[in-house]
Short mmCIF file of C-alpha atoms and ligand atoms in Angstrom, two decimals:
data_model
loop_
_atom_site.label_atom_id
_atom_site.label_comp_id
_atom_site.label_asym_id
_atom_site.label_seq_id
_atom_site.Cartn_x
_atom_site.Cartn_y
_atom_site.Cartn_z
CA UNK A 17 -33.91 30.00 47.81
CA UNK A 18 -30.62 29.16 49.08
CA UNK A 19 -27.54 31.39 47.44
CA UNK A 20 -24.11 30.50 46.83
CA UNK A 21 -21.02 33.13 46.46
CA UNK A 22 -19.88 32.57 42.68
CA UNK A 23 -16.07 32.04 43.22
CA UNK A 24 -14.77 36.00 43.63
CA UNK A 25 -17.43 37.87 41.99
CA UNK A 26 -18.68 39.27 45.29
CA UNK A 27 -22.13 38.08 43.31
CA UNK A 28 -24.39 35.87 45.73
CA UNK A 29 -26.62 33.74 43.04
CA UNK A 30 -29.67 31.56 43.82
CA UNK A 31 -28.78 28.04 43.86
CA UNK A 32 -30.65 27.31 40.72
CA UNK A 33 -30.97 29.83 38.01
CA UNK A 34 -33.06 30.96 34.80
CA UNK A 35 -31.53 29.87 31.32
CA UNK A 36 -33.17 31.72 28.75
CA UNK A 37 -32.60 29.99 25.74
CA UNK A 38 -35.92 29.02 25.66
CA UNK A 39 -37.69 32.64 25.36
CA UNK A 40 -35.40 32.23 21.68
CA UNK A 41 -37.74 29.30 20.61
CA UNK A 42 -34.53 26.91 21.30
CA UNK A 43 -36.79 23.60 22.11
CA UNK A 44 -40.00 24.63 20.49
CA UNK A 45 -42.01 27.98 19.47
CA UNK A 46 -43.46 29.72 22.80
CA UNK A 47 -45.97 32.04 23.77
CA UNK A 48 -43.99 34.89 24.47
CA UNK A 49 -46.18 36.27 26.90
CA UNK A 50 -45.93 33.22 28.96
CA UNK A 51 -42.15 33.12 28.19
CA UNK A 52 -42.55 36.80 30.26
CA UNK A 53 -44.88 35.11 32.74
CA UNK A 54 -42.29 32.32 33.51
CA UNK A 55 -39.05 35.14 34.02
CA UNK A 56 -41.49 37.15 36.94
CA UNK A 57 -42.24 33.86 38.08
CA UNK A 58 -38.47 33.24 38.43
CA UNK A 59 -37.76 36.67 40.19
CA UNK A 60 -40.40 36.46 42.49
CA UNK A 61 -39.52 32.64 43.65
CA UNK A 62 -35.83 33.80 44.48
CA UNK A 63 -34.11 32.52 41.30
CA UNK A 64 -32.01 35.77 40.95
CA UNK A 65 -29.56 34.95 38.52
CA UNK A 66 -30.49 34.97 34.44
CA UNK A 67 -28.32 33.77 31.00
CA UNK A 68 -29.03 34.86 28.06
CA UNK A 69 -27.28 34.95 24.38
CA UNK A 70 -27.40 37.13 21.41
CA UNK A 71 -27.31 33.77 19.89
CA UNK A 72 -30.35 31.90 21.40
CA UNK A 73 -33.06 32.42 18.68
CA UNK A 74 -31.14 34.96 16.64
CA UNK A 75 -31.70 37.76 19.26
CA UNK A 76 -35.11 36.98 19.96
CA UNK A 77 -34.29 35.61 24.02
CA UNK A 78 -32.93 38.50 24.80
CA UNK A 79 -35.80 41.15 23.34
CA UNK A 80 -38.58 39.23 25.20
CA UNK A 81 -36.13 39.02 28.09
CA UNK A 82 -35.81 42.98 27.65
CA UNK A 83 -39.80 42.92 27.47
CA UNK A 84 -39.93 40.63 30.75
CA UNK A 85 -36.97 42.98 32.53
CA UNK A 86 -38.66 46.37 31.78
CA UNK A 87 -40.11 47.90 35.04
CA UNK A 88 -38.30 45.55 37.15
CA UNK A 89 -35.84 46.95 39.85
CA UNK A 90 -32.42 46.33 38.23
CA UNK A 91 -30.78 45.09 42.24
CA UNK A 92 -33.51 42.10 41.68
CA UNK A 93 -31.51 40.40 39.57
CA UNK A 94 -27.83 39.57 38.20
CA UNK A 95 -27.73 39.42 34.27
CA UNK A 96 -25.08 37.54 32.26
CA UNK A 97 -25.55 37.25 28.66
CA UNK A 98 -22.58 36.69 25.89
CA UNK A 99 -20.31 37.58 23.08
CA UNK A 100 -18.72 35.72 20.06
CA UNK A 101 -21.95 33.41 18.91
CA UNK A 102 -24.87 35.31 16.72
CA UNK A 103 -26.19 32.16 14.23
CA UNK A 104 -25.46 28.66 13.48
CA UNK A 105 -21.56 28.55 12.64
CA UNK A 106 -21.71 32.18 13.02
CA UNK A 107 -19.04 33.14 15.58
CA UNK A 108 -16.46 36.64 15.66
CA UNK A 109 -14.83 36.99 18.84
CA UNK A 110 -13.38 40.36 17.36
CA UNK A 111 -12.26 42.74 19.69
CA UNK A 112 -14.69 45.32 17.69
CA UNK A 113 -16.99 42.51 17.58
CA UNK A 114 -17.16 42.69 21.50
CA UNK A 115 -17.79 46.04 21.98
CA UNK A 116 -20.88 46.19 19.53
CA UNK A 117 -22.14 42.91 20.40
CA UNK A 118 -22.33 44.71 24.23
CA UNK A 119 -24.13 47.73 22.97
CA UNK A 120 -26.51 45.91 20.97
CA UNK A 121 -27.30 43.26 24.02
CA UNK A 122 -27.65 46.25 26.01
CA UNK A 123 -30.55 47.70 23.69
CA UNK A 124 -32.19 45.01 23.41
CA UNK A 125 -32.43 44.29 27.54
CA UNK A 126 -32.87 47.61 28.18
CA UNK A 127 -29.95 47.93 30.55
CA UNK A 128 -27.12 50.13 30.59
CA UNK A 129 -24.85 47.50 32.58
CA UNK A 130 -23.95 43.53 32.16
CA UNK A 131 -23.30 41.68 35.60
CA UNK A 132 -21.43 39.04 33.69
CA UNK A 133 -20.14 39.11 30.24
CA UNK A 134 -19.03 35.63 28.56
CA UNK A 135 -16.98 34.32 25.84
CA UNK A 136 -19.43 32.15 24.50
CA UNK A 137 -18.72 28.47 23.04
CA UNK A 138 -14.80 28.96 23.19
CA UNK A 139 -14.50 25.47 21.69
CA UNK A 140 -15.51 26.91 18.32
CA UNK A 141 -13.37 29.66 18.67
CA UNK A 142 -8.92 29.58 17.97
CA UNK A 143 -7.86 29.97 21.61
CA UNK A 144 -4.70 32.13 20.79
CA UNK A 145 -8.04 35.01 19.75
CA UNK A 146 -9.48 34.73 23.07
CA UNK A 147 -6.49 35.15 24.90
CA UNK A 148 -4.83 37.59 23.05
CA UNK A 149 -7.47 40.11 21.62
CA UNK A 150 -11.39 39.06 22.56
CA UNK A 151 -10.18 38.55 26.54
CA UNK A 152 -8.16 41.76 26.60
CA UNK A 153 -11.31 43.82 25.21
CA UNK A 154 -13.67 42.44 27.65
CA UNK A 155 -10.85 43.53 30.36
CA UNK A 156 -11.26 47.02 28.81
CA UNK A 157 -15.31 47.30 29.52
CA UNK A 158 -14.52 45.83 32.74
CA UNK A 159 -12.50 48.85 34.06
CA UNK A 160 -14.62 51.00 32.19
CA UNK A 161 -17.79 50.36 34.01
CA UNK A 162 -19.43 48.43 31.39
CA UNK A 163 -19.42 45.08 32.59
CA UNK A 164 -19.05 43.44 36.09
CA UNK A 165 -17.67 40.63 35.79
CA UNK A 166 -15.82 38.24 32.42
CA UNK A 167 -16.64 34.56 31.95
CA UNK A 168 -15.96 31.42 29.73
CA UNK A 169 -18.86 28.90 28.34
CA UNK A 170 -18.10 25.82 26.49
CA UNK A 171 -19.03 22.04 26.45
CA UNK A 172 -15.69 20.32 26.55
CA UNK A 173 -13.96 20.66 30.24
CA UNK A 174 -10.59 20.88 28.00
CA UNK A 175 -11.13 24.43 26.21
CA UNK A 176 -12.14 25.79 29.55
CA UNK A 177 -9.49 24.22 32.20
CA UNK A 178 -6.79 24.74 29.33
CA UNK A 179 -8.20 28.83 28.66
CA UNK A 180 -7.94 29.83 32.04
CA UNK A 181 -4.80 27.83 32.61
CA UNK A 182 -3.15 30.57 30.02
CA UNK A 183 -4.24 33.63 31.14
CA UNK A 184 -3.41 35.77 34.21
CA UNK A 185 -5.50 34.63 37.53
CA UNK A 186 -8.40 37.66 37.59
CA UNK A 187 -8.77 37.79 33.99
CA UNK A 188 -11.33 35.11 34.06
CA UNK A 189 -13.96 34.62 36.85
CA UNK A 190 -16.53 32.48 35.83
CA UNK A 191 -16.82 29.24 33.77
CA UNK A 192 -20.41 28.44 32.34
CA UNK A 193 -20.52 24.68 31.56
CA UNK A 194 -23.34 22.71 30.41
CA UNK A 195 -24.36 18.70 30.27
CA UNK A 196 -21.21 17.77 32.72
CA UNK A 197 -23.23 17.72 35.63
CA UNK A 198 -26.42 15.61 35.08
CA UNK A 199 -28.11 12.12 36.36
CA UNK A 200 -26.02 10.57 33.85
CA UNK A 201 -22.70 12.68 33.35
CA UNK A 202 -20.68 13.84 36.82
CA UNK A 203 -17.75 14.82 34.98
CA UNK A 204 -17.36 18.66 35.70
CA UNK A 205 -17.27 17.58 39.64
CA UNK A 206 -13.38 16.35 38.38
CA UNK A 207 -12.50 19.76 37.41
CA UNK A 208 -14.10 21.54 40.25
CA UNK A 209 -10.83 21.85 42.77
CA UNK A 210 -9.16 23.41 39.62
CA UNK A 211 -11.34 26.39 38.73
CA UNK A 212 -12.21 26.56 42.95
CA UNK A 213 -8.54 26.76 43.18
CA UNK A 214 -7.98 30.04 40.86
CA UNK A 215 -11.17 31.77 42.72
CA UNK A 216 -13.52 30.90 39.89
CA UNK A 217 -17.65 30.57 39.57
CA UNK A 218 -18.44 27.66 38.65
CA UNK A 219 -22.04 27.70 36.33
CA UNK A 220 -23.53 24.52 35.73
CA UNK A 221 -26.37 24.10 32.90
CA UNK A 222 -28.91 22.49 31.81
CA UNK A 223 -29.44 19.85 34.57
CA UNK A 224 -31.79 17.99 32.12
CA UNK A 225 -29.32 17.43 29.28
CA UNK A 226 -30.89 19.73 27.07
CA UNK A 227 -34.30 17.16 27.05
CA UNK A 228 -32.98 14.49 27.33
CA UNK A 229 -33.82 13.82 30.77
CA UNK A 230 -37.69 15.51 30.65
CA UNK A 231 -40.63 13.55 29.65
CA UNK A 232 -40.89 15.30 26.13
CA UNK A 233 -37.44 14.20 25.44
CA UNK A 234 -34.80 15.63 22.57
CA UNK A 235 -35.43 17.88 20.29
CA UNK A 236 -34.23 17.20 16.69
CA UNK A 237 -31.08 19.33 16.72
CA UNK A 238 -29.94 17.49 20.32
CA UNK A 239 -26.59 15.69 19.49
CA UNK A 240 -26.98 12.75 21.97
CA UNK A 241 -26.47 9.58 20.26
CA UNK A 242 -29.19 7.08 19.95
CA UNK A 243 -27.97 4.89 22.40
CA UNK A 244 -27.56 8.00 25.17
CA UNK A 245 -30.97 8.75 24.28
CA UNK A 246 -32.58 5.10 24.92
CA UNK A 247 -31.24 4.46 27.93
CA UNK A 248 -32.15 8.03 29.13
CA UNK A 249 -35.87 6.79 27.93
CA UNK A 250 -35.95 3.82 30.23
CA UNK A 251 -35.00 6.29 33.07
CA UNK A 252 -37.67 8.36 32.07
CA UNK A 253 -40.13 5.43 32.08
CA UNK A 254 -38.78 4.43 35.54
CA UNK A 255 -39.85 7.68 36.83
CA UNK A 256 -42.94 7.73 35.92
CA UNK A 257 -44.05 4.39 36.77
CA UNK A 258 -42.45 5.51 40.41
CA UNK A 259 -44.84 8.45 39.96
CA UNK A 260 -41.93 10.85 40.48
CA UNK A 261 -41.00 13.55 37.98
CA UNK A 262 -37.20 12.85 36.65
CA UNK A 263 -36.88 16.63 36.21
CA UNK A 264 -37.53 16.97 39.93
CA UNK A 265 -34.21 14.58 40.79
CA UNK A 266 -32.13 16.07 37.73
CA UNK A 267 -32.18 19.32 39.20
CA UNK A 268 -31.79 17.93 42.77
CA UNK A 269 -29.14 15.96 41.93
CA UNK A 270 -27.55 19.51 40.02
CA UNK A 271 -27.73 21.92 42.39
CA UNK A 272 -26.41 19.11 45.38
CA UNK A 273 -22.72 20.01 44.48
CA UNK A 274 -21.41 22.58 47.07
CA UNK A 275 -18.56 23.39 45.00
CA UNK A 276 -20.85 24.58 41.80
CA UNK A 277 -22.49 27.91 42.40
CA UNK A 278 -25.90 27.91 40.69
CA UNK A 279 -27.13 25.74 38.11
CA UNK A 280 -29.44 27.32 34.86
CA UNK A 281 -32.16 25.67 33.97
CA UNK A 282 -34.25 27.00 31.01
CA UNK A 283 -38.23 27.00 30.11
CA UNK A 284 -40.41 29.38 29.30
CA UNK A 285 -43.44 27.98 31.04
CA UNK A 286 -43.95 29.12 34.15
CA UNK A 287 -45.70 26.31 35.66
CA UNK A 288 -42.92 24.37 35.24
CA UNK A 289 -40.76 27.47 36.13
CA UNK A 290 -42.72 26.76 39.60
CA UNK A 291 -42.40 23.13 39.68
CA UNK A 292 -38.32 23.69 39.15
CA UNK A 293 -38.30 26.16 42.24
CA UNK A 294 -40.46 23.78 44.22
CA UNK A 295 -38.19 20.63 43.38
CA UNK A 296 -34.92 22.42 44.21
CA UNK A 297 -36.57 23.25 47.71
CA UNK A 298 -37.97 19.48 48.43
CA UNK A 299 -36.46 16.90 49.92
CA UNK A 300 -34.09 14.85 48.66
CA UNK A 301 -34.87 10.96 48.11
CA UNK A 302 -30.97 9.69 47.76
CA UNK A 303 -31.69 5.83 47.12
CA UNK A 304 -33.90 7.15 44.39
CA UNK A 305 -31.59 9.33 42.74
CA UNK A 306 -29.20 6.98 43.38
CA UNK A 307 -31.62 4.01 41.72
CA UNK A 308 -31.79 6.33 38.92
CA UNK A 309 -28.31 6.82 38.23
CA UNK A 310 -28.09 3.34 38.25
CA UNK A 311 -29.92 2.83 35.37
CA UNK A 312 -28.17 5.66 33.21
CA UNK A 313 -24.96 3.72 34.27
CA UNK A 314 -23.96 2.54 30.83
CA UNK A 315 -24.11 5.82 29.74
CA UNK A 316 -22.24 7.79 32.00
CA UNK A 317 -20.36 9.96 30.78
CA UNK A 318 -20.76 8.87 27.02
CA UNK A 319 -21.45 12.32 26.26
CA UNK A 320 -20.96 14.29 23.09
CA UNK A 321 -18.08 16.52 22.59
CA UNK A 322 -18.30 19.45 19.64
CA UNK A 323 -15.65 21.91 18.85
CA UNK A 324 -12.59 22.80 16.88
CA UNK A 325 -11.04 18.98 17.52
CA UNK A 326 -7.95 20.58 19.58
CA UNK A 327 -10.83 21.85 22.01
CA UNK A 328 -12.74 18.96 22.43
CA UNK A 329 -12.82 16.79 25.10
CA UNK A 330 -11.38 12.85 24.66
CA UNK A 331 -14.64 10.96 25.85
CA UNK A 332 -15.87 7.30 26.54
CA UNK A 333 -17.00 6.11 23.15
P1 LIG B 405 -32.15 22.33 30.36
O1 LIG B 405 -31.52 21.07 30.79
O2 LIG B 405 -32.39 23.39 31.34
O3 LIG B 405 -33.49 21.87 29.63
C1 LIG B 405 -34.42 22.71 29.11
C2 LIG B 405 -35.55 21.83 28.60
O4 LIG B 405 -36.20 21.25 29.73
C3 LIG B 405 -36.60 22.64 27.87
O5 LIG B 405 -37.13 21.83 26.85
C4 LIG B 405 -37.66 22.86 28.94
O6 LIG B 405 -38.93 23.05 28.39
C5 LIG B 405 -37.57 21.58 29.72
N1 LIG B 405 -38.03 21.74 31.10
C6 LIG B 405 -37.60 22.62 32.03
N2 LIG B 405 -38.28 22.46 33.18
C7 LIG B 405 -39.17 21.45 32.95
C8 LIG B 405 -40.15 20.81 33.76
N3 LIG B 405 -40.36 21.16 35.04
N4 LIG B 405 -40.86 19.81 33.21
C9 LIG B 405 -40.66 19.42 31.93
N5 LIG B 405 -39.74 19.97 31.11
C10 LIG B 405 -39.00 20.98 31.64
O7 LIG B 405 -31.29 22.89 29.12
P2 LIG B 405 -30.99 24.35 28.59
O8 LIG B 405 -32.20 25.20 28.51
O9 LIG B 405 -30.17 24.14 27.38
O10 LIG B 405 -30.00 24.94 29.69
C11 LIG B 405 -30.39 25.92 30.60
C12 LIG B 405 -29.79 27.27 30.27
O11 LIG B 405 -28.38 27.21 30.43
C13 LIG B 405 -30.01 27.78 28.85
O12 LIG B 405 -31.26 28.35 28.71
C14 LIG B 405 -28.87 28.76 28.73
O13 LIG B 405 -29.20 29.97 29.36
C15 LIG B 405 -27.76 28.07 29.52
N6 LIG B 405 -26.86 27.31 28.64
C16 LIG B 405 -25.74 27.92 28.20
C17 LIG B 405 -24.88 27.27 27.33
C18 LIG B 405 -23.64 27.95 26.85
O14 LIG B 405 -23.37 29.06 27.25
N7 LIG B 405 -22.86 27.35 25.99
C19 LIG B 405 -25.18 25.96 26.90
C20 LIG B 405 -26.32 25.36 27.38
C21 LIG B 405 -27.15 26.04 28.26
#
């Protein structure tokens, strides 16, 4: 699988990546054991970068990841997970906060060492706390030993182009963001010469919307509007009837930007674990992708935005 440098880690990641929200029972309740089956899968296909979140599934992703990760050679792959998010509206991006959150990630994964450590869904968060206190501790682990490397998630381009813009280059060296670089949303490719600019990784996720653009569609937390949701249906439907799978050209059409280091994409199956590695290795059919986009045109970057409403992005209603 082809690797890309992510901005001035020194990290080289696989083009497309393993999101492990999933193994947390995010879009439905898995067989962990498969959940397992689908991570080796990943590691042995050349997918060498993993997320994961105390958050996703209340701790659960990252204790079958720690099952998965036990016996496996820890230079195989490059672990990020996060701090600040633990349950629905349940954020503390506490300097103590970040410290135990690390240890207790740590446990759970059964690893002594994070590759990347992330601030995680800074649009829920007061910006003046990540700068001045949760930022600084992360800075502390980092010249301890703990951690490699510090990053920022979020889905607005705002919190994360005005964060970094505020603190001192080095401090930050990744950005994680998610549903601005799909079939039917470019807009993180806008923002790209900024974070390149400063030296940062760029992590792009969830090529397929979170669903939206997979055959099974939403689930019933997804915040796309109804209208985002039928038009992504009648792409779907095209797909099909062209006998092409639209997850196959979602994560082409992710991983095709050179600026944007890897791209996650989470499942716990690992048949379609296989099917993801096979699709970001095939050719790419342009007119089609392009035919495709065509039809999402009238939603294009109608996205959904989230957030404390000073973070949020201004978007196409
Ligand atoms: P995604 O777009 O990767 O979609 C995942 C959905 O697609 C799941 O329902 C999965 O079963 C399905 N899917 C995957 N491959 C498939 C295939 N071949 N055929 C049919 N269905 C398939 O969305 P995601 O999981 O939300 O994002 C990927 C990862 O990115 C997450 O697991 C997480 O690690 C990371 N992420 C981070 C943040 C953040 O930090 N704020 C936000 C979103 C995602």
């Amino acid at each position: 699988m082809h690797q890309r440098l992510l901005g001035r880690t020194g990290l080289r990641v696989s083009v497309l990546s393993y999101g492990a929200s999933p193994l947390g029972n995010a879009f439905r309740t898995i067989d962990d054991d498969a959940g397992i089956r689908a991570v080796h899968a990943a590691l042995d296909l050349g997918i060498n970068f993993i997320d994961v979140s105390p958050y996703y599934g209340a701790t659960k992703a990252e204790t079958v990841l720690g099952r998965a990760l036990k016996g496996v050679a820890r230079d195989r792959y490059i672990l990020a997970t996060k701090i600040g998010q633990y349950g629905e509206g349940e954020f503390d991006f506490s300097a103590a906060r970040v410290t135990r959150s690390l240890d207790e990630s740590c446990a759970r994964l059964g690893v002594d060492y994070i590759d990347l450590l992330q601030c995680h869904d800074i649009e829920f968060a007061d910006v003046n706390q990540i700068v001045d206190e949760t930022l600084p501790a992360l800075m502390k682990l980092r010249a301890a030993g703990r951690i490699g490397h510090i990053g920022i998630t979020g889905l607005p381009l705002k919190v994360l182009t005005e964060t970094v813009k505020r603190t001192a280059p080095g401090t930050i060296e990744t950005v994680l963001s998610f549903c601005r670089y799909e079939l039917n949303d470019d807009a993180l490719a806008d923002v790209v010469p900024f974070f390149a600019e400063r030296g940062l990784g760029i992590i792009n996720a969830s090529p397929t919307g979170m669903g939206l653009l997979t055959e099974r569609g939403v689930p019933s937390w997804h915040p796309a509007p109804r209208r985002m949701v039928e038009v992504a249906r009648e792409a779907v439907a095209f797909c099909k009837a062209e006998g092409v799978d639209i997850v196959k050209l979602a994560i082409q059409y992710a991983i095709s930007h050179p600026g944007i280091a890897t791209t996650l994409v989470g499942t716990a199956d690992p048949d379609n674990l296989r099917k993801n590695v096979e699709y970001a290795m095939a050719p790419v059919d342009h007119a089609l992708i392009a035919r495709v986009r065509q039809i999402l045109a009238p939603i294009h970057r109608h996205n959904f935005t989230r957030g404390r409403p000073e973070n949020r992005d201004t978007l196409i209603p």
